Short mmCIF file of C-alpha atoms in Angstrom, two decimals:
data_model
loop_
_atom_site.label_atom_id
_atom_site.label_comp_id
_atom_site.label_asym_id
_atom_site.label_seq_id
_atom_site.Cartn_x
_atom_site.Cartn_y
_atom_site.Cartn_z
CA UNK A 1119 -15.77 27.50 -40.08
CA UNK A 1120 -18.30 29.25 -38.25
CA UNK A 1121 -20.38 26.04 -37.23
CA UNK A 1122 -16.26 24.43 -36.22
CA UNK A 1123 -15.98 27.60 -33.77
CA UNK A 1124 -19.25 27.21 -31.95
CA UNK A 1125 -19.26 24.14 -31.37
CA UNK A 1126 -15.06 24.74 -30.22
CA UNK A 1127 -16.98 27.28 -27.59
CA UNK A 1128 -19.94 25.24 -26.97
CA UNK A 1129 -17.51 22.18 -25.53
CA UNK A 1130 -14.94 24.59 -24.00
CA UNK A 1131 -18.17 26.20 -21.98
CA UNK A 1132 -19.05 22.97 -21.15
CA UNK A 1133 -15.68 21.46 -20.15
CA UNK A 1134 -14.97 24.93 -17.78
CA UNK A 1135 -18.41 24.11 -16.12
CA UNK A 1136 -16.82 20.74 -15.01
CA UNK A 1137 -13.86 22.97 -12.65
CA UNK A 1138 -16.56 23.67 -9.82
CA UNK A 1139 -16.42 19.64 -9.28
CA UNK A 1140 -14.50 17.58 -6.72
CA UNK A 1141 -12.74 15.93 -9.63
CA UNK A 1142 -12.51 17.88 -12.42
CA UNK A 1143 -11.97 17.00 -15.84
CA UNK A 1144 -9.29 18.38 -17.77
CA UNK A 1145 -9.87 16.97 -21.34
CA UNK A 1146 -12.24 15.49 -23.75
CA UNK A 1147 -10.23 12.62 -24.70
CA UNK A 1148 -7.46 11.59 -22.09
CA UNK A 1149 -5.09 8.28 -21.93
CA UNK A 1150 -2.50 8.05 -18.89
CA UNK A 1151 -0.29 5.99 -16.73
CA UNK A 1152 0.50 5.80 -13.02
CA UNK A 1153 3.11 4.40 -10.66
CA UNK A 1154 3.87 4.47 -7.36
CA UNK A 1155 5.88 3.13 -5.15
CA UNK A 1156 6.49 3.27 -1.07
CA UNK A 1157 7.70 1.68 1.71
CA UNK A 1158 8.19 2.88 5.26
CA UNK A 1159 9.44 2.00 8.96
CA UNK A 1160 9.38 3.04 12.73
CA UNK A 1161 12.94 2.31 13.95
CA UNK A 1162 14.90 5.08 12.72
CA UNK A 1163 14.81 8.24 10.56
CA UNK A 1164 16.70 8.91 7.48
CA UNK A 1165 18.89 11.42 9.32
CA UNK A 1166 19.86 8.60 11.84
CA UNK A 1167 22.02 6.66 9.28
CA UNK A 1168 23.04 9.45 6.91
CA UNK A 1169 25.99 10.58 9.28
CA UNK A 1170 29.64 10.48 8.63
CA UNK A 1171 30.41 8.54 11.27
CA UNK A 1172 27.69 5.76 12.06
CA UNK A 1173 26.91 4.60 14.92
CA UNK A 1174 24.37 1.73 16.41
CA UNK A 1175 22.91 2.91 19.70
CA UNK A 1176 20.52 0.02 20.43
CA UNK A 1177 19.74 1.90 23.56
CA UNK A 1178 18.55 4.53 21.76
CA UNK A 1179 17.20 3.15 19.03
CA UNK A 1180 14.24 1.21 21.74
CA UNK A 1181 13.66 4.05 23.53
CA UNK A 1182 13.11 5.98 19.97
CA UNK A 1183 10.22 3.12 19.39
CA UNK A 1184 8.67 4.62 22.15
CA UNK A 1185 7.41 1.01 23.33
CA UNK A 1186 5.67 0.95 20.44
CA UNK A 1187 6.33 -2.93 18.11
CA UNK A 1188 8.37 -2.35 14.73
CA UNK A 1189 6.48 -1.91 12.07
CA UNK A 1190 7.27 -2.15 7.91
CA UNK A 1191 5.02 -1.12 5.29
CA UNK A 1192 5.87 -2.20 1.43
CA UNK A 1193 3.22 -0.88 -1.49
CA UNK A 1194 3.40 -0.55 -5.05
CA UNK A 1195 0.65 0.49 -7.40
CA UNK A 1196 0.61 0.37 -11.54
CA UNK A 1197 -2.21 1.59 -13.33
CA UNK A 1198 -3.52 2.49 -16.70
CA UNK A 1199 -6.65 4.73 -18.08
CA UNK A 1200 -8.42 6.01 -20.69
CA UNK A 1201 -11.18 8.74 -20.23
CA UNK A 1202 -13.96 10.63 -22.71
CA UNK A 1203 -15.63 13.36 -21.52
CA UNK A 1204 -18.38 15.69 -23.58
CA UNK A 1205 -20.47 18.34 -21.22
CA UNK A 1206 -21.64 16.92 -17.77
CA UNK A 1207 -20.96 12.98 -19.35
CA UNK A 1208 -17.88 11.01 -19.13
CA UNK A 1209 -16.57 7.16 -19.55
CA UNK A 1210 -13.53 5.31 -19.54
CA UNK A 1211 -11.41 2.11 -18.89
CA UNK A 1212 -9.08 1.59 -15.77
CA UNK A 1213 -6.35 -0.88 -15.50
CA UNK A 1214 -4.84 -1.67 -12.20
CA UNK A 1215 -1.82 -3.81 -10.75
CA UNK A 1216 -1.22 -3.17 -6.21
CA UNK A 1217 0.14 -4.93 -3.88
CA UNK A 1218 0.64 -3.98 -0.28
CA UNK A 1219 2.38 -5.84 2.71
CA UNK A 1220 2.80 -5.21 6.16
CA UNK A 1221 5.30 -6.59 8.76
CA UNK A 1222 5.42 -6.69 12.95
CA UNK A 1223 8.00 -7.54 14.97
CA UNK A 1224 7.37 -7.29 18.65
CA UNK A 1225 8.80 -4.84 20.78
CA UNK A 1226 10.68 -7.88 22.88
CA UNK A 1227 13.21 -7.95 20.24
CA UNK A 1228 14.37 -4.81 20.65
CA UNK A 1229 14.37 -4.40 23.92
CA UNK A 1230 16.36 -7.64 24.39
CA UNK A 1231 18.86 -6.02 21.55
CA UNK A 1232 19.03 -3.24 24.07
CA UNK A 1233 18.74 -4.48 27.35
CA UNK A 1234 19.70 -8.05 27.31
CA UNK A 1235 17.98 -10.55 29.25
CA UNK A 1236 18.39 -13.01 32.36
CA UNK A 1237 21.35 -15.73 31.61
CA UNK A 1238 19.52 -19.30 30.97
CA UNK A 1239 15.62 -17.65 30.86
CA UNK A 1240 14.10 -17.55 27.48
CA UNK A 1241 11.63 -15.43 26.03
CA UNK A 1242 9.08 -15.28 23.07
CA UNK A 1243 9.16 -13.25 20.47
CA UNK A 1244 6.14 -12.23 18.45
CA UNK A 1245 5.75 -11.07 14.57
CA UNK A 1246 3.03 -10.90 12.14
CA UNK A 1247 2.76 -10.69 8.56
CA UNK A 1248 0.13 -9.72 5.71
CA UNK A 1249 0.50 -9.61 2.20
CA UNK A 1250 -2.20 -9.10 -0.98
CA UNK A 1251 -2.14 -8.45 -4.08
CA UNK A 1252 -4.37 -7.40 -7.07
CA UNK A 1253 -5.00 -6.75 -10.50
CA UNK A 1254 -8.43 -5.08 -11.73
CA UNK A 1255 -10.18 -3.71 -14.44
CA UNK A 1256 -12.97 -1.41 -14.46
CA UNK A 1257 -15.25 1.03 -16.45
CA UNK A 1258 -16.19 4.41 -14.58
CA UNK A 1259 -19.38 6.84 -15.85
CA UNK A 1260 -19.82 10.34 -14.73
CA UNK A 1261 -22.79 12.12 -15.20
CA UNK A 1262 -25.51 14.67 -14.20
CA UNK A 1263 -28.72 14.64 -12.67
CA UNK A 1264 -29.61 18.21 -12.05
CA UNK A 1265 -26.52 19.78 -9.91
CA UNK A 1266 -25.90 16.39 -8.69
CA UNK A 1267 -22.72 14.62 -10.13
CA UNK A 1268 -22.32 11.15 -10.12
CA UNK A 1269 -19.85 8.13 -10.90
CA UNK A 1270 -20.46 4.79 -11.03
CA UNK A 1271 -17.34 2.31 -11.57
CA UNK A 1272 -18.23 -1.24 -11.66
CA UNK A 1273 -14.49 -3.20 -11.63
CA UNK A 1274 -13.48 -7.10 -11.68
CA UNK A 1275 -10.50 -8.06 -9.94
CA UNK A 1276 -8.28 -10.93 -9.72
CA UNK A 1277 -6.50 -11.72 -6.33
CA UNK A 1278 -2.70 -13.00 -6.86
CA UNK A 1279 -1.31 -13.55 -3.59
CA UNK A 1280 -3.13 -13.26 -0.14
CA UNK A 1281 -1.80 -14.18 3.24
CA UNK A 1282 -4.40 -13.55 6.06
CA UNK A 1283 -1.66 -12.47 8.73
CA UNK A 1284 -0.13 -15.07 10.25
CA UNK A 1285 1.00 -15.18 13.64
CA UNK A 1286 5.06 -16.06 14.09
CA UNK A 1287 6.70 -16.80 17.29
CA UNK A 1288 10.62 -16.80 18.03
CA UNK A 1289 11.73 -18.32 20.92
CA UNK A 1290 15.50 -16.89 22.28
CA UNK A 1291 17.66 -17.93 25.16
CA UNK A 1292 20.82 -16.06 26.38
CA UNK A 1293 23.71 -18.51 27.92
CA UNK A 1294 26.26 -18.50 30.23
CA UNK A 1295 29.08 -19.15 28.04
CA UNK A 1296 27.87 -16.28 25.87
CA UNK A 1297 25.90 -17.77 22.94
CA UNK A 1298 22.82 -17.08 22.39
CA UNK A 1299 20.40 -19.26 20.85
CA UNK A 1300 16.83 -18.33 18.73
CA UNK A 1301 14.54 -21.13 17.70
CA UNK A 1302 11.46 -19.63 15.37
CA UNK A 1303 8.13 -21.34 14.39
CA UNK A 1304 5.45 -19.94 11.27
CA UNK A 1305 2.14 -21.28 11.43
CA UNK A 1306 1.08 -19.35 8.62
CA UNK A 1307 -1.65 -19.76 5.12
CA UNK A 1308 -0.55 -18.22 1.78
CA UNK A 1309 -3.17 -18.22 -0.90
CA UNK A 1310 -2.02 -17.97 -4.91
CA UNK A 1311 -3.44 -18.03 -8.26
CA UNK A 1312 -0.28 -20.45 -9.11
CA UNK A 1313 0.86 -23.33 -7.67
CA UNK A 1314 4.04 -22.68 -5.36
CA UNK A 1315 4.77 -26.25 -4.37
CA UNK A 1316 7.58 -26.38 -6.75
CA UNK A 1317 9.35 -23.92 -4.96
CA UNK A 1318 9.48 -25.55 -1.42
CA UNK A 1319 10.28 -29.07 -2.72
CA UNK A 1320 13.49 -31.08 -1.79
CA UNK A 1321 14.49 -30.59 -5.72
CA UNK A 1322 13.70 -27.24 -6.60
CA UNK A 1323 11.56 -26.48 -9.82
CA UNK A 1324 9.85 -23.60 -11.66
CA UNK A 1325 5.97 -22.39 -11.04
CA UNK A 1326 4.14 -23.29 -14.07
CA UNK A 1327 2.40 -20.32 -15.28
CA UNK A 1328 0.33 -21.74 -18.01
CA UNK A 1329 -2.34 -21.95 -16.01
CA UNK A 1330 -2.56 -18.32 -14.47
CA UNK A 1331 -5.14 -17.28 -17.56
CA UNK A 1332 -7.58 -20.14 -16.29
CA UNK A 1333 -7.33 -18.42 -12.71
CA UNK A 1334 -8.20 -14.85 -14.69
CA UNK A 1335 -11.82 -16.09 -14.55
CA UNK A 1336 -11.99 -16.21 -10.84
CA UNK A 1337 -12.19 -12.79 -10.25
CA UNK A 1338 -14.62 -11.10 -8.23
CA UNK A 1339 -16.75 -7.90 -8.88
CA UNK A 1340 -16.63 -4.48 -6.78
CA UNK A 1341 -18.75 -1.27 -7.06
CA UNK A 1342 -17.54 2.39 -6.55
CA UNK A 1343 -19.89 4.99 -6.33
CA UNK A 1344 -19.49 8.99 -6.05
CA UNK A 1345 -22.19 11.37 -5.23
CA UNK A 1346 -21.14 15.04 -4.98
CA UNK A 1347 -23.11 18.58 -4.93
CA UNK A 1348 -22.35 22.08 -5.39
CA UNK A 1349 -23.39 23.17 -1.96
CA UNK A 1350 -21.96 27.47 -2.70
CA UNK A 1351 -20.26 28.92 -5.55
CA UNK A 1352 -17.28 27.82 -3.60
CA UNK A 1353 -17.87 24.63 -1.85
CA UNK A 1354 -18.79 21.35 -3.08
CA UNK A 1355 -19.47 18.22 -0.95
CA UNK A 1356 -19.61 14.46 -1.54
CA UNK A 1357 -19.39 10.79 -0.66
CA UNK A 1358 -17.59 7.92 -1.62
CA UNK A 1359 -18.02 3.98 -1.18
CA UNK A 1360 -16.33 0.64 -2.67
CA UNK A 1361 -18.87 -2.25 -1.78
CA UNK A 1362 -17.52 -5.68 -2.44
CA UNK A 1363 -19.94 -7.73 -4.63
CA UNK A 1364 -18.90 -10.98 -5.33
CA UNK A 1365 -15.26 -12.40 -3.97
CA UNK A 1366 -12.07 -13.40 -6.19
CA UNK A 1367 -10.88 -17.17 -5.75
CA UNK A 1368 -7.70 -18.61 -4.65
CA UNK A 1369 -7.13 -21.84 -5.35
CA UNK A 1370 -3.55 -22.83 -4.51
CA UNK A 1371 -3.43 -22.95 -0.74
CA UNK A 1372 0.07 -23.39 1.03
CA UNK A 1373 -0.05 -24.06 4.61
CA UNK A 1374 1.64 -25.71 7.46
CA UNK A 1375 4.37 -24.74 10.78
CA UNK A 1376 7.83 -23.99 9.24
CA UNK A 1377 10.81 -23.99 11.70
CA UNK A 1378 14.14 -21.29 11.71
CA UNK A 1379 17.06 -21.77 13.77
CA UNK A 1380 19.67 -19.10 14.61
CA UNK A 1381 23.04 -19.61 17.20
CA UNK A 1382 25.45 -16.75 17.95
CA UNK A 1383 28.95 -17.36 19.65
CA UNK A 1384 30.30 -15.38 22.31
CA UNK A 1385 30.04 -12.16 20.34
CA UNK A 1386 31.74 -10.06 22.53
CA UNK A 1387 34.89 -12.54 22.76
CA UNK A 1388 34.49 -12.84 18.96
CA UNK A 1389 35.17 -9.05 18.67
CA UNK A 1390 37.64 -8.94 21.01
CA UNK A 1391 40.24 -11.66 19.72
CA UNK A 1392 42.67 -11.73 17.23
CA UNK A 1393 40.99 -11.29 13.77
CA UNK A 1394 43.73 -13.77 12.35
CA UNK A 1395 42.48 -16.52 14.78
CA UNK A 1396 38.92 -16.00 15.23
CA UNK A 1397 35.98 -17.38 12.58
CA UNK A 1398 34.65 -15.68 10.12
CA UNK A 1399 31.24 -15.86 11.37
CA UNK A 1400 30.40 -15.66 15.14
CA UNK A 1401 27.05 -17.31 14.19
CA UNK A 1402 25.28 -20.22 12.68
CA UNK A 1403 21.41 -20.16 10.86
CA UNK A 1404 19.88 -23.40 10.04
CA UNK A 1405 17.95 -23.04 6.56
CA UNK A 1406 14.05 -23.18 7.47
CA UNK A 1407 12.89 -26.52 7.66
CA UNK A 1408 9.45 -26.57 5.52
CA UNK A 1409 9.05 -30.21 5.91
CA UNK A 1410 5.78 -29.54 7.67
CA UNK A 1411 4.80 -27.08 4.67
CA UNK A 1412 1.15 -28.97 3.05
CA UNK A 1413 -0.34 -27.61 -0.34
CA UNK A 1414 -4.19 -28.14 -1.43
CA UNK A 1415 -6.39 -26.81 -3.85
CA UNK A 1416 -9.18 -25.59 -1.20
CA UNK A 1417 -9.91 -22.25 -2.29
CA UNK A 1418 -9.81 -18.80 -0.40
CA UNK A 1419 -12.79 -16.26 -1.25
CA UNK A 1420 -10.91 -12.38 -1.24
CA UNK A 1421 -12.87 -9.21 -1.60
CA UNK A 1422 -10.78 -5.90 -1.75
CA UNK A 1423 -11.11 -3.28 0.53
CA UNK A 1424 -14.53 -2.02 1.41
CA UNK A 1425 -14.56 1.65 1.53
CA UNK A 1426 -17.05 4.48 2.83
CA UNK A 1427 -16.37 8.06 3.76
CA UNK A 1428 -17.16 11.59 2.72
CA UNK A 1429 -15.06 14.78 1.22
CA UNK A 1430 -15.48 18.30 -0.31
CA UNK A 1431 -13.53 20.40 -2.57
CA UNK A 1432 -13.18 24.04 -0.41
CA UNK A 1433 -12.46 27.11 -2.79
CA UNK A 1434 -11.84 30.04 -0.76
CA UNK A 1435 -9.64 32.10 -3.06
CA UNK A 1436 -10.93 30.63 -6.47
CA UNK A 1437 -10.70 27.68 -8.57
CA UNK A 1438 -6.76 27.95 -8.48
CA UNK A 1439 -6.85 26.95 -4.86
CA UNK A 1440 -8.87 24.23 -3.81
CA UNK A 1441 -8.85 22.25 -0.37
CA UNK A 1442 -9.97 18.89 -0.18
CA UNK A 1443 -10.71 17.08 2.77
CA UNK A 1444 -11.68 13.21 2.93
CA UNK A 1445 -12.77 10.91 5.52
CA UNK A 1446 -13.76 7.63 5.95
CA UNK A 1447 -13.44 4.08 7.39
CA UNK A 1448 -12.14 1.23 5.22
CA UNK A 1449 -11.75 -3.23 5.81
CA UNK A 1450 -9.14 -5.63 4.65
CA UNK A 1451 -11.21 -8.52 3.34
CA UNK A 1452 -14.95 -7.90 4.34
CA UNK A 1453 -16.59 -11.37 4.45
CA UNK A 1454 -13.96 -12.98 4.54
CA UNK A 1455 -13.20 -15.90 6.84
CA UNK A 1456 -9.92 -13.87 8.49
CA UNK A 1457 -12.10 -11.02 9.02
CA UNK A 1458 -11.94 -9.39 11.77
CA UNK A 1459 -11.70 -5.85 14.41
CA UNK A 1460 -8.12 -5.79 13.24
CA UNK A 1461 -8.72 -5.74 9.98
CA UNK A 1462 -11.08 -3.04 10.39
CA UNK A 1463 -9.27 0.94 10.11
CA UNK A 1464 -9.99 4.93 9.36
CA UNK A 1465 -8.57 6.19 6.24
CA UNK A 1466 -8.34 10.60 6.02
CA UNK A 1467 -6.72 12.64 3.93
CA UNK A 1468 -6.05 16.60 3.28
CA UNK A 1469 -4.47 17.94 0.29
CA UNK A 1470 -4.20 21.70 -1.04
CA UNK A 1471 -4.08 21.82 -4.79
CA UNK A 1472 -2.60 25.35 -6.25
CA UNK A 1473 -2.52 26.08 -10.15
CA UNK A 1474 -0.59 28.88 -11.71
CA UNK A 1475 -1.39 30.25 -15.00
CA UNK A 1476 -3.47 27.28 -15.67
CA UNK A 1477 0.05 25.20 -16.35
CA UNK A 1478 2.40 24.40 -13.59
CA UNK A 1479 0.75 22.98 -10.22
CA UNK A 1480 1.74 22.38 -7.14
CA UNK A 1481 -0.12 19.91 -4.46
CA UNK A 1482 0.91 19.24 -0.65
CA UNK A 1483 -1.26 16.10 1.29
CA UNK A 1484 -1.10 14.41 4.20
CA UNK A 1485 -2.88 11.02 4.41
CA UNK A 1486 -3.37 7.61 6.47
CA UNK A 1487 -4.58 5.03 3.75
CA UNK A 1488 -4.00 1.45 3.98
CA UNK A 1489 -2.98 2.10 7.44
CA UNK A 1490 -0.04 4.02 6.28
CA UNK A 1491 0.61 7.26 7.05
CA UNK A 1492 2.10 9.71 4.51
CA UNK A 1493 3.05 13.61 3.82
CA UNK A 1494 3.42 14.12 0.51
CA UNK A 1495 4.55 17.61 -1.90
CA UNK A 1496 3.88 17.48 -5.41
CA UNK A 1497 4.72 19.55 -8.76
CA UNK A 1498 2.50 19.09 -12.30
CA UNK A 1499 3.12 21.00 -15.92
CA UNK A 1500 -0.02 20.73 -17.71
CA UNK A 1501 0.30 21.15 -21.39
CA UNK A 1502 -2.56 20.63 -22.35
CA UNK A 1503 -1.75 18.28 -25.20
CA UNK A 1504 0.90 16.58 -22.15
CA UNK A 1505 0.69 16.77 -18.35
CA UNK A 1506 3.67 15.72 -15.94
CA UNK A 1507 2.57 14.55 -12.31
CA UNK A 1508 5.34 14.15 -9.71
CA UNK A 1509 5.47 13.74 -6.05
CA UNK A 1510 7.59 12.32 -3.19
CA UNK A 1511 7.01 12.42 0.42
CA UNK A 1512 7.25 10.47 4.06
CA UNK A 1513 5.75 7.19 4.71
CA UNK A 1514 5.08 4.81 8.14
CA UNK A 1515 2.88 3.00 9.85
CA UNK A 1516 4.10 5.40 13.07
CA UNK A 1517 2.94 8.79 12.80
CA UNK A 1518 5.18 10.44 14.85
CA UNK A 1519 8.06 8.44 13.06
CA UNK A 1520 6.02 9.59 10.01
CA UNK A 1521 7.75 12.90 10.02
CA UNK A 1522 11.34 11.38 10.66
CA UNK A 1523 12.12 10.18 7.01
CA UNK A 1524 11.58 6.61 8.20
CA UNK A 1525 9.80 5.70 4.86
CA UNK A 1526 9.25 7.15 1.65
CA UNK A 1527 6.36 7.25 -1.02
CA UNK A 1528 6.96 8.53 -4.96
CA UNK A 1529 4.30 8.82 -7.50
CA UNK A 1530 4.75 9.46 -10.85
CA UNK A 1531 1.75 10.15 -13.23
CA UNK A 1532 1.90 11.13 -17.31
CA UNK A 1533 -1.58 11.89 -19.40
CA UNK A 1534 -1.72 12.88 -23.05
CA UNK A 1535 -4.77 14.33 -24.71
CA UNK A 1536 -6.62 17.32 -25.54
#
């Protein structure tokens, strides 16, 4: 019994010893899952729609976008992990599903919806889009050499989707009589691990999916990497990097120019006669023509993200209080054949991290990651045995429209151990 209690003491010693880290570890054994979820835009705030009475100012609404183009952010995260820690050593298994998108509309558009334009001149109208998508696996170690701590996570990863942002243009013309016609062409390059071709034929079918396991080998390889040291009883200091090793493959390639068309009747005389008389519709869209759509097997290479940055943990009222600060610069796609300055952004974040009676928690951060900004306030109750991680919070692309409830980001984490 004696022998039992030592040891007890021996591993709780050592596990406390791990709270003067960046990340601490809470547990010797530890299984958990993650989920979160966001999506976010820059053309109006939360407390612009929820109104009793609601009302469309397109006026205001394009001066509100401050010139700036409309913007939409999508992302949605899934993970899994398992974690063993004894003394300064720890190891574990990580599984991963994201996906993140991002959509932009020029600011033509709504200044047109505002404004108008010149009867019988047209005008072009530009939007991108980017979309990519993920699924990983990977083993981090944590260990000690001296007062340095150190984690190595070596992680393969499968690509899904990929679309190395395309460049749309819409054409519009306003009338004399009143219509107003938009003609839109997408030169654009999606890459999947399954064959999509079925969709976009003349007789619709299904994707096959029996084939997705054979793309599972096609992954690429990744390395993260953590360095951090105690500087004072009260500060300790780090850095971080993801380095792409080897890229995932896509094989299915669809490509090619597909064509929208869009014609709206004299609105205002459609609003203004009698309902009885007047159609239903005061517009007509022709269904994308994808005849120009091609499909090949010629094969994308896709890294994820390359990250590098630095961050500390900052106690200055005791371990129940910790700051942490990060910085750093991250890349869509290095080597890759789309890369470029655009794909090329900073990533920071700031979070303050309060525990109370070593059980309930609550967390406030404020971030731009994946070119996303976010504002975030979260609660935990750690039972030691169970642990309940919730937050919910802003998200844009704009950060001034970042603090308008135009977007919003929820995570939701549960680990069980002991």
């Amino acid at each position: 019994m004696k022998r039992l209690l030592c040891t007890l003491a021996i591993c709780c010693i050592s596990l406390a010893s791990l709270f003067a880290e960046i990340y601490p570890s809470k547990r010797f054994v530890e299984m958990g899952l993650d989920f979160g979820v966001a999506a976010g835009q820059n053309a109006f705030g939360l407390k612009d729609v929820l109104v009793k009475d609601l009302v469309i100012d397109l006026n205001k609404l394009y001066e509100g976008m401050g010139g700036s183009d409309f913007k939409l952010n999508l992302g949605f995260n899934q993970g899994y992990h398992f974690d063993i820690n004894v003394g300064g050593f720890g190891a574990g298994i990580k599984e991963n599903l994201e996906f993140h998108t991002n959509l932009s509309i020029d600011n033509a558009l709504f200044r047109l919806l505002a404004e108008g334009n010149e009867l019988n001149e047209s005008e072009t109208i530009g939007t991108s889009l980017s979309f990519e998508s993920f699924i990983s696996t990977s083993t981090p170690v944590r260990f000690k050499i001296g007062k340095i701590g150190i984690m190595v996570e070596p992680t393969y990863f499968v690509p899904i989707a990929y679309m190395p942002s395309p460049r749309i243009e819409a054409t519009y013309t306003t009338n004399a009589d009143g219509t107003i016609t938009l003609d839109a062409n997408a030169n654009f390059d999606l890459y999947t691990a399954f064959d999509i071709s079925p969709l976009l034929a003349e007789e619709k079918g299904e994707i096959d999916l029996t084939k997705l396991p054979e793309e599972l080998k096609n992954g690429g390889f990744d390395l993260s990497a953590r360095v951090e040291y105690p500087l004072f009883d009260f500060l300790d200091i780090g850095g971080y990097a993801n380095i792409p090793i080897y890229p995932g493959k896509l094989h299915y390639h669809t490509y090619g120019t597909a064509t929208f068309g869009f014609v709206m009747d004299d609105f205002l005389g459609w609003t203004t006669s009698d309902p009885d008389t007047r159609p239903e519709e005061p517009y007509t869209i022709n269904e994308p023509d994808w005849s120009g759509v091609m499909f090949d097997e010629e094969g994308f290479n896709v890294n994820r993200p390359l990250r590098l940055g630095v961050e500390a943990a900052w106690r200055p009222v005791g371990n129940w209080f910790v700051v942490h600060p990060k910085l750093g610069v991250a890349a869509r796609n290095p080597f890759g054949k789309d890369f470029g300055i655009h794909n090329l952004f900073p990533e920071y974040s700031i979070s303050a991290d309060m525990t109370f009676l070593y059980v309930f928690g609550f967390n406030l951060r404020t971030a731009y990651e994946n070119q996303t900004f976010t504002h975030n306030a979260g609660l935990s109750l750690n039972a030691r045995i169970l642990e309940l991680d919730f937050s919910v919070g802003t998200s844009n692309s704009d950060f001034r429209k970042s603090f308008s409830l135009g977007g919003a980001q929820a995570t939701l984490g549960v680990k069980m151990g002991f």
